[in-house]
Coordinates of N, CA and C in Angstrom, one line a residue:
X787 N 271.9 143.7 123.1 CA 271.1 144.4 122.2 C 271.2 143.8 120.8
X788 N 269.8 143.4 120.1 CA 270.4 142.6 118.7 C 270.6 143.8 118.0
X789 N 271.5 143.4 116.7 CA 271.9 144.3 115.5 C 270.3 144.4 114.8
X790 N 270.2 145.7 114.3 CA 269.1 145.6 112.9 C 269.5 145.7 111.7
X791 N 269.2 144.6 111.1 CA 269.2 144.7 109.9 C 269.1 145.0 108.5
X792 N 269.6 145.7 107.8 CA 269.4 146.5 106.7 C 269.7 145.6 105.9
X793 N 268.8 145.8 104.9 CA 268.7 145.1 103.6 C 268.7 146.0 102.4
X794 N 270.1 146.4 101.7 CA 270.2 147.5 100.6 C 269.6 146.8 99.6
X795 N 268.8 147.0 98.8 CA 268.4 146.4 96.9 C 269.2 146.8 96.3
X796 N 270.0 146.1 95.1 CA 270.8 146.3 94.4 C 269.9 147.1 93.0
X797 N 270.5 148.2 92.2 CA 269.6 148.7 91.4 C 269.4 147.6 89.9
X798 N 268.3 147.9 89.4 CA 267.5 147.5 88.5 C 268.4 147.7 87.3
X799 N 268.9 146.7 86.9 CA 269.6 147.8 85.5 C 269.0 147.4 84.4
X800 N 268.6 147.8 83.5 CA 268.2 147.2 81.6 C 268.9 147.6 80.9
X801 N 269.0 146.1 80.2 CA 270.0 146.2 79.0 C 269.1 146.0 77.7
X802 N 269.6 146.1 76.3 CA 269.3 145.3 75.2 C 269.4 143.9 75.1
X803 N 268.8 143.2 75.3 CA 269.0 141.7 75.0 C 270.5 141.7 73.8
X804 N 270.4 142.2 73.0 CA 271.6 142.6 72.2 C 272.9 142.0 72.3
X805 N 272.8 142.8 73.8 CA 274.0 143.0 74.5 C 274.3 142.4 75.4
X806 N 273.6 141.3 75.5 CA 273.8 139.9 76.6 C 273.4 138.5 75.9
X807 N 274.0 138.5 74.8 CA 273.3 137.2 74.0 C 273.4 135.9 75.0
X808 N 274.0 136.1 75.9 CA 273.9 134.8 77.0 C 272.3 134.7 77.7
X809 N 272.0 136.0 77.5 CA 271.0 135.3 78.0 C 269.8 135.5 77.3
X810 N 269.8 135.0 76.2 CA 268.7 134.4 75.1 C 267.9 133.3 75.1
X811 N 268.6 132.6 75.9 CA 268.0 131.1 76.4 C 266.8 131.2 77.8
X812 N 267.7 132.0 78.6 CA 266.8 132.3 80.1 C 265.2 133.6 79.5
X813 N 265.7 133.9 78.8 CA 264.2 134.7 77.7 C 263.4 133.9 77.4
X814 N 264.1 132.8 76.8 CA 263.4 132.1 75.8 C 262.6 130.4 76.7
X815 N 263.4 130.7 77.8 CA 262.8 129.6 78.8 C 261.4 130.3 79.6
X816 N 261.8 131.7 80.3 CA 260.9 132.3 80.7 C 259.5 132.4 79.4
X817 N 259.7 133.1 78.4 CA 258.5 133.2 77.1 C 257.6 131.6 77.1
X818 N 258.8 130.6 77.1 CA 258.1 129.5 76.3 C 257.0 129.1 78.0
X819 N 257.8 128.4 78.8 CA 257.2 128.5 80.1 C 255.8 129.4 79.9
X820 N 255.6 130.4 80.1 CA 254.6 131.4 80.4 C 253.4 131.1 79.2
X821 N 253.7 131.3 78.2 CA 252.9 131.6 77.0 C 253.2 131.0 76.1
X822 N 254.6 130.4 75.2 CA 254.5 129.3 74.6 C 254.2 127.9 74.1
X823 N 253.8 127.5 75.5 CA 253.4 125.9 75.7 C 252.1 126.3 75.3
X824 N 251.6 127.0 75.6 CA 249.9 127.2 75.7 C 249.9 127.3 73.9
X825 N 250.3 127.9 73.4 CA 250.5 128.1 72.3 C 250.4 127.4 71.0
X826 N 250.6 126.1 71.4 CA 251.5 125.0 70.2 C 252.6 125.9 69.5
X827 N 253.7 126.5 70.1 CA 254.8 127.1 69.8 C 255.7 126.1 70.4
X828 N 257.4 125.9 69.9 CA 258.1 125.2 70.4 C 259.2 125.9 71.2
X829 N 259.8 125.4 71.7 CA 261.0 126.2 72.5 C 261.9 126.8 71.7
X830 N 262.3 125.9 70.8 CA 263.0 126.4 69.4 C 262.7 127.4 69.0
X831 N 261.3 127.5 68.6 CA 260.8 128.6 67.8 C 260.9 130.1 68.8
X832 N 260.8 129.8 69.8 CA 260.7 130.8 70.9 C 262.2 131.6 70.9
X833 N 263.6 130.3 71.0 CA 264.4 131.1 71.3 C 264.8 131.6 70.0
X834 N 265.0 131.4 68.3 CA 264.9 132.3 67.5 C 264.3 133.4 67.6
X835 N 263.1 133.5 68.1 CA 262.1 135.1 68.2 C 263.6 135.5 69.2
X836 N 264.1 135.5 70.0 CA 264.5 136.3 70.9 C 266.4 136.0 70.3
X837 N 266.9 135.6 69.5 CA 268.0 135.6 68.9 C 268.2 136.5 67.5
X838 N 266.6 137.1 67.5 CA 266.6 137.8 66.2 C 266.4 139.3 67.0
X839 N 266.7 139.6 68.2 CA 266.7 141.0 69.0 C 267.6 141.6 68.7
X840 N 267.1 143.0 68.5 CA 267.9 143.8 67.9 C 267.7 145.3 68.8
X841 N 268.5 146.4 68.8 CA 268.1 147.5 69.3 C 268.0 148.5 68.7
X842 N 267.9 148.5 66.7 CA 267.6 149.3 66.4 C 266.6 149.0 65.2
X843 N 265.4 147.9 65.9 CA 264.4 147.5 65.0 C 263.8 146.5 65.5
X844 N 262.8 146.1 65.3 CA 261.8 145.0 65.9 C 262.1 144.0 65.5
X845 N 262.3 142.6 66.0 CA 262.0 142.6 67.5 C 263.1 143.3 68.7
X846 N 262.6 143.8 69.6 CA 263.6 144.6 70.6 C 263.0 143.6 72.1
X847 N 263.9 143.1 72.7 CA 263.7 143.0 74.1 C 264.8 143.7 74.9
X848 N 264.5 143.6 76.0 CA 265.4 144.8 77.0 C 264.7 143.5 78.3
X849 N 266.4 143.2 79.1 CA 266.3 142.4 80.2 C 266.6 143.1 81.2
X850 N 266.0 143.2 82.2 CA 266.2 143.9 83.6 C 267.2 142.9 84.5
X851 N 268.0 143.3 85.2 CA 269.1 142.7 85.9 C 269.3 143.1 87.4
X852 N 269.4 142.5 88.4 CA 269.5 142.8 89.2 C 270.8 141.9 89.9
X853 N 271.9 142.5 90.4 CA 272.9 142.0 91.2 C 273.7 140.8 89.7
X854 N 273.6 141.7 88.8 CA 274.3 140.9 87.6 C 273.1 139.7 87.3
X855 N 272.2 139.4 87.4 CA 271.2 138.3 87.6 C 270.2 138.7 87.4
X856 N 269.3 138.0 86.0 CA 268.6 138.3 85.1 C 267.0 138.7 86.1
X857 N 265.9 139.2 86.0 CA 264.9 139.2 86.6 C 263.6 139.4 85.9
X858 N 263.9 139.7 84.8 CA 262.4 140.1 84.3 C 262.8 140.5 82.4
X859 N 261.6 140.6 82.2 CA 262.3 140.9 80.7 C 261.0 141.7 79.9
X860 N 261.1 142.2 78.4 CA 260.0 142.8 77.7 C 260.6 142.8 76.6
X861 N 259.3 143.0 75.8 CA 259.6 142.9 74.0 C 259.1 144.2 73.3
X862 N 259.5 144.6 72.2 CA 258.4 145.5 71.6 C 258.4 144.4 69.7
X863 N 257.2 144.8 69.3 CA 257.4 143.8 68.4 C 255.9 144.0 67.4
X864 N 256.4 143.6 66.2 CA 255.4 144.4 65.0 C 253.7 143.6 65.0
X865 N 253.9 142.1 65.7 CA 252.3 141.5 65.6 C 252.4 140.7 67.3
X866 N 251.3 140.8 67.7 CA 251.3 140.1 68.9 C 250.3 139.3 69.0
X867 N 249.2 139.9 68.3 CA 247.5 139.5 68.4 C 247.6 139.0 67.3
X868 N 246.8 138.0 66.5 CA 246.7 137.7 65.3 C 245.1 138.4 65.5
X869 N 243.9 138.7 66.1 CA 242.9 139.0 65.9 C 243.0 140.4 65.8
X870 N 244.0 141.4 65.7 CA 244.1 142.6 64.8 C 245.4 142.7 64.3
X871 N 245.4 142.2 63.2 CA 246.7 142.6 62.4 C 247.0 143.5 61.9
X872 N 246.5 144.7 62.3 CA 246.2 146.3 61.8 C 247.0 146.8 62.7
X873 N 246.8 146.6 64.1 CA 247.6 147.4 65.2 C 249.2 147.1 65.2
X874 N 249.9 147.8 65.5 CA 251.6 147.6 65.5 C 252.2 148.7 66.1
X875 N 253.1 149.1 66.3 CA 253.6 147.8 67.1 C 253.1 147.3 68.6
X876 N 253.2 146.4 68.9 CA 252.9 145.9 70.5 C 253.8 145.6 71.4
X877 N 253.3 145.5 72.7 CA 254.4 145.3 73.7 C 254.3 144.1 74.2
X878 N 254.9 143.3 74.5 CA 254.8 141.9 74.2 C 255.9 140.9 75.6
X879 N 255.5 140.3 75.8 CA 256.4 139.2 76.9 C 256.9 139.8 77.7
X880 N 256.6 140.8 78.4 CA 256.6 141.5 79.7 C 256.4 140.0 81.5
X881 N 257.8 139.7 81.6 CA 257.6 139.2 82.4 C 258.8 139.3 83.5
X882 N 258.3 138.7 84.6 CA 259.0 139.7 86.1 C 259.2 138.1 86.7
X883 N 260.3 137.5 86.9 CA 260.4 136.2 87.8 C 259.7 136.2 88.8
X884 N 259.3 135.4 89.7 CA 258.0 135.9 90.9 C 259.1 136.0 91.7
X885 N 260.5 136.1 92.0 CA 260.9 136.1 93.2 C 261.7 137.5 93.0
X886 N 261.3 137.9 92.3 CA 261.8 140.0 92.0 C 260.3 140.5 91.9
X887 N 259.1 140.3 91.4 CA 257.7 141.0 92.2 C 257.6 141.6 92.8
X888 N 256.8 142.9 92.5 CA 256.3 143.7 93.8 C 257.7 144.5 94.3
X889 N 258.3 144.9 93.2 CA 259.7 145.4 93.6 C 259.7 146.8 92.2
X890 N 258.7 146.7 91.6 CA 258.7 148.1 90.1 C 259.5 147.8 89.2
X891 N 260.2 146.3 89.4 CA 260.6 146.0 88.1 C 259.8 146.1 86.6
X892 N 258.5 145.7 86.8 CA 257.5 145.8 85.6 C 257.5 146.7 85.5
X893 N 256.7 147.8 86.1 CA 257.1 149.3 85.7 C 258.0 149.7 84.7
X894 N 259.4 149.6 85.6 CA 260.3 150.1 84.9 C 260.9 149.6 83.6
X895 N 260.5 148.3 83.2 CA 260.5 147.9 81.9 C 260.0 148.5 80.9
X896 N 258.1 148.8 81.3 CA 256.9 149.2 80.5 C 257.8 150.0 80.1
X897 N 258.3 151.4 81.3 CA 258.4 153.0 81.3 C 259.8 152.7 79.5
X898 N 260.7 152.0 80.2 CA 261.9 152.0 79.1 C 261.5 151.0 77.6
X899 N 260.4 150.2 77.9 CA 259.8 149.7 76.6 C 259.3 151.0 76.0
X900 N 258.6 151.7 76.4 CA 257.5 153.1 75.8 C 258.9 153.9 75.3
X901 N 260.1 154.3 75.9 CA 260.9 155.5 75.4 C 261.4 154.7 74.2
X902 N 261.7 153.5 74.2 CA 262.9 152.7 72.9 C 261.6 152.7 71.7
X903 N 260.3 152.3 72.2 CA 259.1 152.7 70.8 C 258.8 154.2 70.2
X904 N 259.4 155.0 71.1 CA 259.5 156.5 70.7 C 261.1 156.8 69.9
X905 N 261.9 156.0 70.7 CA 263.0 156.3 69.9 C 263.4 155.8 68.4
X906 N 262.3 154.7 68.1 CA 262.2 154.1 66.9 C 261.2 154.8 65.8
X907 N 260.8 155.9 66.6 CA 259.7 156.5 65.5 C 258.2 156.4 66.3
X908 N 258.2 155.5 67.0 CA 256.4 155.0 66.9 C 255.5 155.8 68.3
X909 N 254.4 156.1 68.1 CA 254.1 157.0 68.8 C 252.6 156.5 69.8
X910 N 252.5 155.4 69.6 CA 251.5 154.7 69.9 C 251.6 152.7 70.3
X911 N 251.4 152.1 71.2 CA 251.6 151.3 70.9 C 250.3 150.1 71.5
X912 N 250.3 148.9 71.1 CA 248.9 148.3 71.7 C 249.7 147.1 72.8
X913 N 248.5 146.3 73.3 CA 249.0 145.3 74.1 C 247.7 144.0 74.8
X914 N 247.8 143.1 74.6 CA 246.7 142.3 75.4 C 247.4 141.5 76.8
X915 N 246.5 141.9 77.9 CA 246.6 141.1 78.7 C 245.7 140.4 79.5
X916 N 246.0 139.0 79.7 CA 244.9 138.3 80.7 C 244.5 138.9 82.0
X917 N 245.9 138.9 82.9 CA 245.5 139.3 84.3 C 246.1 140.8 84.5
X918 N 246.9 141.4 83.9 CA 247.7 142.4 84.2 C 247.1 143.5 84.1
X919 N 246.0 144.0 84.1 CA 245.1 144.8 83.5 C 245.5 146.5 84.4
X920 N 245.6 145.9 85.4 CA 246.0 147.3 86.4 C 247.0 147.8 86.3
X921 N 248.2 146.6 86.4 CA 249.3 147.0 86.2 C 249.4 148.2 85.1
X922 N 249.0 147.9 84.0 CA 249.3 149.0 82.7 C 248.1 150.2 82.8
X923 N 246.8 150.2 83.4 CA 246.0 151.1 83.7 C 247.2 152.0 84.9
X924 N 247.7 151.6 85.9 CA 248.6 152.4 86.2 C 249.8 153.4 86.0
X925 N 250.1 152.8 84.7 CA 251.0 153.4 83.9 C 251.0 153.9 82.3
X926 N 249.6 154.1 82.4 CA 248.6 155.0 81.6 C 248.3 154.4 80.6
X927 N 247.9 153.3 80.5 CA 247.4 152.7 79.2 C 245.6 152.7 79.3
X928 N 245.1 152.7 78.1 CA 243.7 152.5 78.2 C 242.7 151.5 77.7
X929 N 242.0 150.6 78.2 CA 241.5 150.3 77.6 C 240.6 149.9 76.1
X930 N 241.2 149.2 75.1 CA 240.3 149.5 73.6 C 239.1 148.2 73.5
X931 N 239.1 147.2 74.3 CA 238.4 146.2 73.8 C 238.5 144.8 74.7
X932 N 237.7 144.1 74.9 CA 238.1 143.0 75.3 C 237.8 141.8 74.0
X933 N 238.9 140.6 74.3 CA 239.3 140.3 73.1 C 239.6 138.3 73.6
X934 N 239.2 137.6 72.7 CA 240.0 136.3 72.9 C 241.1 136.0 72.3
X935 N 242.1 135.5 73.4 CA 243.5 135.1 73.3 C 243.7 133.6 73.3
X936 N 244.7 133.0 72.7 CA 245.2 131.4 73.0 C 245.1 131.1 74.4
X937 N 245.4 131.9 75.5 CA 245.1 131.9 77.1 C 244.0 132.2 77.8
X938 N 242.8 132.4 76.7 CA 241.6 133.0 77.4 C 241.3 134.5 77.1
X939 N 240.0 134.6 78.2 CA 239.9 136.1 77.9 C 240.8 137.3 78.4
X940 N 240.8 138.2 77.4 CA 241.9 139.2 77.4 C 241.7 141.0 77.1
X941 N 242.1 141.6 77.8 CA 241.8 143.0 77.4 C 242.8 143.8 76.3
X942 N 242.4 144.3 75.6 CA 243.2 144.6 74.3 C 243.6 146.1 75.4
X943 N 245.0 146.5 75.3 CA 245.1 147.9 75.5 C 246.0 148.4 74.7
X944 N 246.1 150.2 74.7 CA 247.0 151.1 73.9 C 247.3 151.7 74.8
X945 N 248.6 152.5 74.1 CA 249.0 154.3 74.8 C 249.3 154.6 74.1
X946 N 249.0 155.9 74.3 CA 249.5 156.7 73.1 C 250.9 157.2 73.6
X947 N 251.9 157.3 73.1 CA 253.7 157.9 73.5 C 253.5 159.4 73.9
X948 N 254.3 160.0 74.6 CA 254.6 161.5 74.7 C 255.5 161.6 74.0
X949 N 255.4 162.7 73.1 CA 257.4 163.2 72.6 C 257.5 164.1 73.6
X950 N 258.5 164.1 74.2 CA 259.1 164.8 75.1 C 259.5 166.4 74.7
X951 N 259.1 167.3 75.1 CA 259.5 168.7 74.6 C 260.6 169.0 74.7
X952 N 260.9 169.9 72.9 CA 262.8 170.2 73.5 C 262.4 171.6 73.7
X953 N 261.8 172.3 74.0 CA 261.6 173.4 73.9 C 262.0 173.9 75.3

């Protein structure tokens, strides 16, 4: 009779980038990789943005970890778009290694990016994406505009924050 298999997932944990300065570089490789090169931004300049993270002011990233081993990451951060420099703060470098995908790691980022922009005060926040459009319509963002980005075309989105009732 063969054995069957079980395969436990180890849980998702997020930290403050803060708090893992080691891994400032694997941020900063993942960001520049993705969206930097496209950019004319340098890798340098990349890993400063993410050596200047902080958790009780912008910029904030928070890394998701899985089995002590980095998987995905997110920013909150005061300009994202240069074609509205009115909106702030934004949610920014939301990314998921492809070999943790399809596992609610993004989710669970967005969900703990949205509480740390509430716990900073901010009640609202914006975001542009090329392809991810559903993903954040899933997890209640709405549509404000479609917009050009360094990467092409792009959908501008918001949400507005819940305060959570103490009542």
């Amino acid at each position: 009779m063969a054995e069957k298999q079980i395969h436990i997932q180890a849980p998702i944990v997020i930290e403050y980038l803060e708090n893992c300065r080691d891994l400032v570089p694997v941020c900063a490789s993942w960001s520049f990789g993705q969206w930097g090169c496209q950019a004319n931004g340098s890798f340098e300049q990349t890993q400063r943005e993410f050596q200047a993270s902080s958790r009780s002011s912008m910029p904030l990233t928070l890394v998701a970890s899985e089995d002590s081993r980095p998987t995905g990451m997110i920013s909150l951060s005061n300009c994202d778009f240069k074609g509205r420099p009115d909106l702030s703060p934004w949610l920014k470098s939301l990314y998921v290694h492809p070999f943790h995908r399809n596992k609610g790691t993004a989710s669970l980022l967005v969900k703990r990016l949205e509480h740390e922009a509430l716990r900073l005060g901010y009640e609202r926040l914006y975001l542009t994406t090329e392809s991810a459009k559903l993903l954040y319509t899933k997890n209640g963002w709405s549509e404000m505009d479609h917009v050009q980005t360094p990467y092409g075309d792009a959908t501008l989105m918001t949400k507005m924050l819940l305060v959570a009732s103490t009542a």
